[in-house]
Tab-separated table of C-alpha atoms and ligand atoms in Angstrom:
chain	number	residue	atom	x	y	z
A	1	UNK	CA	83.756	-263.724	-144.016
A	2	UNK	CA	82.141	-267.062	-144.782
A	3	UNK	CA	78.383	-267.215	-144.554
A	4	UNK	CA	77.151	-270.522	-143.261
A	5	UNK	CA	73.391	-270.899	-143.195
A	6	UNK	CA	72.099	-272.220	-139.865
A	7	UNK	CA	70.533	-275.681	-139.970
A	8	UNK	CA	68.115	-277.181	-137.486
A	9	UNK	CA	67.605	-280.877	-138.219
A	10	UNK	CA	65.209	-283.233	-136.491
A	11	UNK	CA	66.130	-286.883	-136.022
A	12	UNK	CA	62.988	-288.892	-135.443
A	13	UNK	CA	64.965	-292.116	-134.917
A	14	UNK	CA	62.660	-295.178	-134.792
A	15	UNK	CA	59.661	-293.446	-133.283
A	16	UNK	CA	56.054	-293.059	-134.272
A	17	UNK	CA	53.603	-294.524	-136.720
A	18	UNK	CA	52.078	-293.248	-139.914
A	19	UNK	CA	49.365	-291.200	-138.203
A	20	UNK	CA	51.833	-289.503	-135.851
A	21	UNK	CA	54.245	-288.892	-138.699
A	22	UNK	CA	51.480	-287.253	-140.696
A	23	UNK	CA	50.412	-285.025	-137.788
A	24	UNK	CA	53.997	-283.967	-137.093
A	25	UNK	CA	54.734	-283.193	-140.730
A	26	UNK	CA	51.532	-281.142	-140.943
A	27	UNK	CA	52.583	-279.209	-137.854
A	28	UNK	CA	56.049	-278.468	-139.249
A	29	UNK	CA	55.022	-277.590	-142.780
A	30	UNK	CA	54.425	-273.858	-142.097
A	31	UNK	CA	57.914	-273.422	-140.634
A	32	UNK	CA	59.956	-270.966	-142.601
A	33	UNK	CA	62.682	-269.267	-140.589
A	34	UNK	CA	63.976	-266.191	-142.346
A	35	UNK	CA	67.591	-267.046	-141.652
A	36	UNK	CA	68.051	-270.767	-141.674
A	37	UNK	CA	67.219	-274.202	-142.974
A	38	UNK	CA	64.999	-276.745	-141.287
A	39	UNK	CA	65.041	-280.461	-142.038
A	40	UNK	CA	63.452	-283.589	-140.601
A	41	UNK	CA	65.129	-286.975	-140.928
A	42	UNK	CA	62.348	-289.548	-140.843
A	43	UNK	CA	62.259	-293.372	-140.896
A	44	UNK	CA	62.452	-294.752	-144.461
A	45	UNK	CA	58.758	-295.777	-144.704
A	46	UNK	CA	57.690	-292.180	-144.120
A	47	UNK	CA	59.868	-290.588	-146.791
A	48	UNK	CA	57.093	-290.618	-149.366
A	49	UNK	CA	54.745	-289.009	-146.853
A	50	UNK	CA	57.358	-286.371	-146.029
A	51	UNK	CA	57.773	-285.632	-149.714
A	52	UNK	CA	53.999	-285.351	-150.197
A	53	UNK	CA	53.396	-283.120	-147.167
A	54	UNK	CA	56.532	-280.979	-147.186
A	55	UNK	CA	56.974	-280.615	-150.950
A	56	UNK	CA	56.734	-276.916	-151.795
A	57	UNK	CA	57.362	-275.867	-148.186
A	58	UNK	CA	60.572	-274.443	-146.731
A	59	UNK	CA	61.133	-277.600	-144.676
A	60	UNK	CA	63.494	-280.195	-146.146
A	61	UNK	CA	63.385	-283.910	-145.383
A	62	UNK	CA	65.906	-286.660	-145.265
A	63	UNK	CA	66.867	-290.087	-144.006
A	64	UNK	CA	68.795	-291.367	-141.017
A	65	UNK	CA	71.072	-293.756	-142.865
A	66	UNK	CA	72.246	-294.683	-146.356
A	67	UNK	CA	73.952	-297.715	-147.844
A	68	UNK	CA	77.688	-297.601	-148.388
A	69	UNK	CA	77.228	-299.195	-151.831
A	70	UNK	CA	75.786	-297.855	-155.036
A	71	UNK	CA	73.436	-300.816	-155.679
A	72	UNK	CA	73.386	-304.585	-155.686
A	73	UNK	CA	72.833	-307.633	-153.512
A	74	UNK	CA	72.688	-305.968	-150.095
A	75	UNK	CA	69.536	-307.183	-148.387
A	76	UNK	CA	67.921	-304.587	-146.180
A	77	UNK	CA	69.998	-301.672	-147.417
A	78	UNK	CA	68.749	-298.468	-149.060
A	79	UNK	CA	70.826	-296.783	-151.769
A	80	UNK	CA	71.535	-293.075	-151.973
A	81	UNK	CA	69.882	-293.067	-155.418
A	82	UNK	CA	66.660	-294.312	-153.774
A	83	UNK	CA	66.790	-291.514	-151.216
A	84	UNK	CA	67.304	-289.040	-154.040
A	85	UNK	CA	64.179	-290.381	-155.755
A	86	UNK	CA	62.184	-289.389	-152.687
A	87	UNK	CA	63.629	-285.897	-152.727
A	88	UNK	CA	65.868	-286.307	-149.684
A	89	UNK	CA	67.913	-283.199	-149.115
A	90	UNK	CA	69.779	-284.594	-146.138
A	91	UNK	CA	70.978	-287.832	-144.625
A	92	UNK	CA	72.406	-288.503	-141.173
A	93	UNK	CA	75.601	-290.543	-141.366
A	94	UNK	CA	77.578	-292.159	-138.563
A	95	UNK	CA	75.159	-291.535	-135.717
A	96	UNK	CA	76.497	-293.082	-132.507
A	97	UNK	CA	73.426	-295.331	-132.316
A	98	UNK	CA	74.399	-296.826	-135.683
A	99	UNK	CA	78.029	-297.108	-134.658
A	100	UNK	CA	76.683	-299.033	-131.642
A	101	UNK	CA	73.774	-301.013	-133.176
A	102	UNK	CA	75.207	-301.748	-136.612
A	103	UNK	CA	78.914	-301.663	-135.768
A	104	UNK	CA	79.543	-298.928	-138.315
A	105	UNK	CA	83.211	-297.998	-138.329
A	106	UNK	CA	84.927	-294.963	-139.804
A	107	UNK	CA	85.724	-296.712	-143.097
A	108	UNK	CA	82.062	-297.659	-143.600
A	109	UNK	CA	80.987	-294.135	-142.653
A	110	UNK	CA	83.435	-292.701	-145.191
A	111	UNK	CA	81.849	-294.807	-147.939
A	112	UNK	CA	78.353	-293.692	-146.885
A	113	UNK	CA	79.401	-290.041	-147.000
A	114	UNK	CA	80.796	-290.566	-150.483
A	115	UNK	CA	77.504	-292.117	-151.646
A	116	UNK	CA	75.480	-289.215	-150.281
A	117	UNK	CA	77.745	-286.587	-151.842
A	118	UNK	CA	77.658	-288.450	-155.169
A	119	UNK	CA	73.859	-288.108	-155.262
A	120	UNK	CA	73.907	-284.523	-154.038
A	121	UNK	CA	72.302	-285.367	-150.709
A	122	UNK	CA	73.786	-283.268	-147.921
A	123	UNK	CA	75.237	-285.489	-145.203
A	124	UNK	CA	75.050	-284.680	-141.509
A	125	UNK	CA	78.051	-286.519	-140.114
A	126	UNK	CA	77.810	-287.310	-136.404
A	127	UNK	CA	80.889	-287.519	-134.226
A	128	UNK	CA	81.210	-287.629	-130.463
A	129	UNK	CA	83.051	-289.045	-127.509
A	130	UNK	CA	81.817	-291.399	-124.788
A	131	UNK	CA	81.800	-290.368	-121.152
A	132	UNK	CA	84.849	-292.528	-120.453
A	133	UNK	CA	86.739	-290.845	-123.288
A	134	UNK	CA	85.827	-287.388	-121.991
A	135	UNK	CA	86.854	-288.318	-118.478
A	136	UNK	CA	90.140	-289.623	-119.832
A	137	UNK	CA	90.762	-286.233	-121.455
A	138	UNK	CA	90.757	-287.658	-124.965
A	139	UNK	CA	87.724	-285.833	-126.412
A	140	UNK	CA	89.651	-283.843	-129.029
A	141	UNK	CA	91.760	-286.840	-130.064
A	142	UNK	CA	88.658	-289.023	-130.459
A	143	UNK	CA	86.888	-286.413	-132.586
A	144	UNK	CA	89.967	-285.875	-134.718
A	145	UNK	CA	90.298	-289.621	-135.352
A	146	UNK	CA	86.603	-289.938	-136.234
A	147	UNK	CA	86.846	-286.998	-138.630
A	148	UNK	CA	90.028	-288.238	-140.210
A	149	UNK	CA	88.493	-291.652	-140.878
A	150	UNK	CA	85.105	-290.413	-142.037
A	151	UNK	CA	86.395	-287.785	-144.444
A	152	UNK	CA	89.014	-290.021	-146.056
A	153	UNK	CA	87.174	-290.286	-149.383
A	154	UNK	CA	85.985	-286.675	-149.754
A	155	UNK	CA	87.821	-283.832	-151.412
A	156	UNK	CA	87.718	-280.303	-150.066
A	157	UNK	CA	84.932	-279.222	-152.444
A	158	UNK	CA	82.580	-281.650	-150.668
A	159	UNK	CA	83.078	-279.788	-147.400
A	160	UNK	CA	80.720	-277.040	-148.523
A	161	UNK	CA	77.889	-279.586	-148.577
A	162	UNK	CA	78.790	-281.251	-145.303
A	163	UNK	CA	77.386	-280.605	-141.850
A	164	UNK	CA	79.122	-282.094	-138.849
A	165	UNK	CA	77.104	-282.681	-135.713
A	166	UNK	CA	79.065	-282.833	-132.487
A	167	UNK	CA	77.020	-285.297	-130.471
A	168	UNK	CA	78.658	-286.391	-127.240
A	169	UNK	CA	77.380	-289.935	-126.710
A	170	UNK	CA	76.796	-289.279	-123.014
A	171	UNK	CA	74.446	-286.357	-123.731
A	172	UNK	CA	72.130	-288.104	-126.202
A	173	UNK	CA	68.644	-288.829	-124.916
A	174	UNK	CA	69.625	-288.017	-121.350
A	175	UNK	CA	67.703	-284.804	-120.755
A	176	UNK	CA	71.069	-283.300	-119.840
A	177	UNK	CA	72.849	-281.510	-122.662
A	178	UNK	CA	76.540	-280.691	-122.788
A	179	UNK	CA	77.222	-277.223	-121.434
A	180	UNK	CA	77.623	-274.361	-123.910
A	181	UNK	CA	81.227	-274.050	-122.684
A	182	UNK	CA	81.948	-277.683	-123.602
A	183	UNK	CA	80.323	-277.272	-126.994
A	184	UNK	CA	82.137	-273.997	-127.615
A	185	UNK	CA	85.470	-275.644	-126.794
A	186	UNK	CA	84.821	-278.471	-129.256
A	187	UNK	CA	83.600	-276.148	-132.001
A	188	UNK	CA	86.772	-274.082	-131.706
A	189	UNK	CA	88.875	-277.251	-131.829
A	190	UNK	CA	87.021	-278.590	-134.882
A	191	UNK	CA	87.459	-275.333	-136.795
A	192	UNK	CA	91.166	-275.443	-135.995
A	193	UNK	CA	91.421	-279.065	-137.187
A	194	UNK	CA	89.977	-278.122	-140.564
A	195	UNK	CA	92.070	-275.027	-141.036
A	196	UNK	CA	91.084	-272.762	-143.901
A	197	UNK	CA	89.013	-275.394	-145.713
A	198	UNK	CA	86.772	-275.730	-142.681
A	199	UNK	CA	85.382	-272.241	-142.817
A	200	UNK	CA	82.563	-273.503	-145.030
A	201	UNK	CA	81.636	-276.572	-142.949
A	202	UNK	CA	78.481	-276.277	-140.918
A	203	UNK	CA	79.012	-277.370	-137.335
A	204	UNK	CA	75.984	-278.470	-135.326
A	205	UNK	CA	75.461	-279.629	-131.773
A	206	UNK	CA	73.215	-282.522	-130.782
A	207	UNK	CA	72.388	-284.142	-127.449
A	208	UNK	CA	69.299	-283.359	-125.336
A	209	UNK	CA	68.591	-280.089	-127.137
A	210	UNK	CA	65.318	-278.516	-126.007
A	211	UNK	CA	63.404	-275.280	-126.452
A	212	UNK	CA	64.711	-274.302	-123.019
A	213	UNK	CA	68.432	-274.695	-123.776
A	214	UNK	CA	68.643	-273.927	-127.508
A	215	UNK	CA	69.078	-270.185	-126.957
A	216	UNK	CA	72.334	-270.816	-125.067
A	217	UNK	CA	73.701	-272.726	-128.042
A	218	UNK	CA	72.535	-270.081	-130.514
A	219	UNK	CA	74.771	-267.616	-128.718
A	220	UNK	CA	77.896	-269.677	-129.435
A	221	UNK	CA	80.154	-268.206	-132.079
A	222	UNK	CA	80.972	-270.741	-134.750
A	223	UNK	CA	78.018	-273.049	-134.019
A	224	UNK	CA	75.745	-273.229	-137.042
A	225	UNK	CA	72.840	-275.333	-135.907
A	226	UNK	CA	71.379	-278.204	-133.961
A	227	UNK	CA	70.552	-281.875	-134.442
A	228	UNK	CA	67.485	-282.553	-132.360
A	229	UNK	CA	66.257	-286.012	-131.339
A	230	UNK	CA	63.521	-286.367	-128.728
A	231	UNK	CA	62.408	-282.739	-128.911
A	232	UNK	CA	61.846	-283.050	-132.671
A	233	UNK	CA	58.956	-285.432	-132.049
A	234	UNK	CA	56.774	-282.615	-130.728
A	235	UNK	CA	55.697	-280.046	-133.289
A	236	UNK	CA	55.450	-277.147	-130.853
A	237	UNK	CA	58.801	-277.867	-129.228
A	238	UNK	CA	60.673	-278.300	-132.522
A	239	UNK	CA	59.043	-275.159	-133.915
A	240	UNK	CA	60.157	-273.207	-130.859
A	241	UNK	CA	63.727	-274.511	-131.240
A	242	UNK	CA	63.871	-273.521	-134.899
A	243	UNK	CA	62.492	-270.079	-134.212
A	244	UNK	CA	64.671	-269.396	-131.174
A	245	UNK	CA	67.909	-270.549	-132.755
A	246	UNK	CA	67.355	-268.737	-136.020
A	247	UNK	CA	66.032	-265.563	-134.366
A	248	UNK	CA	69.154	-265.309	-132.243
A	249	UNK	CA	71.168	-265.587	-135.441
A	250	UNK	CA	69.268	-262.973	-137.370
A	251	UNK	CA	71.293	-260.025	-138.528
A	252	UNK	CA	74.557	-261.662	-137.543
A	253	UNK	CA	77.161	-263.004	-139.893
A	254	UNK	CA	78.717	-266.126	-138.490
A	255	UNK	CA	82.359	-265.883	-137.592
A	256	UNK	CA	84.586	-268.562	-139.115
B	301	LIG	P1	68.358	-286.253	-128.342
B	301	LIG	O1	69.013	-287.002	-129.603
B	301	LIG	O2	68.077	-284.850	-128.772
B	301	LIG	O3	67.140	-287.041	-128.038
B	301	LIG	O4	69.382	-286.296	-127.243
B	301	LIG	C1	69.921	-286.329	-130.440
B	301	LIG	C2	70.434	-287.274	-131.484
B	301	LIG	O5	70.679	-288.459	-131.166
B	301	LIG	O6	70.622	-286.886	-132.638
């Protein structure tokens, strides 16, 4: 049976200032779940701070975006090699807010994934349907198309370093998460889409995760972790999520 290590990742988005970042990093530094990985994806200007505070701890840090190019004349972009210099273990790729705000399409996302993998930074690929797509019954088709496009440049060995976050667009930042049944249905479908090669891919859920609802998701077979937005901005709340999810997992091997 494949062992996939649970991952709880925080996505700070464009929140905070240096003082709040420092306080939050200090609060998270002691985290060390026995059975899982914890990461925080911070705004670029706070990467050096994250490295300074979290270095030597069990908490990894990462970025929320990466350039699709190796280097060159791309004003405003940040290369994967630069993220690697700051010790980034993770990078979020293809978040729906970037698909919306920066018009990232699947081809661009595929190139970003390739850059991250090249530098040994573990990507967290976000996929998810809109409410209209769910209501039209096309959730699985939308996710399959997003996956197909995003993974076009990766070979199967890269899958072991990839996490995929199912983030229904309609559940992000709403205070109303998808139901565990909905998430369970999608996780089963994603595993089936990957076939045998997918047994090593970590599958996460994201969208209004809180300390109150994370236990329900931890109980889902095949779900390996959470991508947490708003609730990752509070040290006590994020700590509780990490502990609850990983405690529920303790002593269990994760079914493929
Ligand atoms: P949320 O954000 O937890 O605030 O809904 C999740 C995300 O966008 O990754």
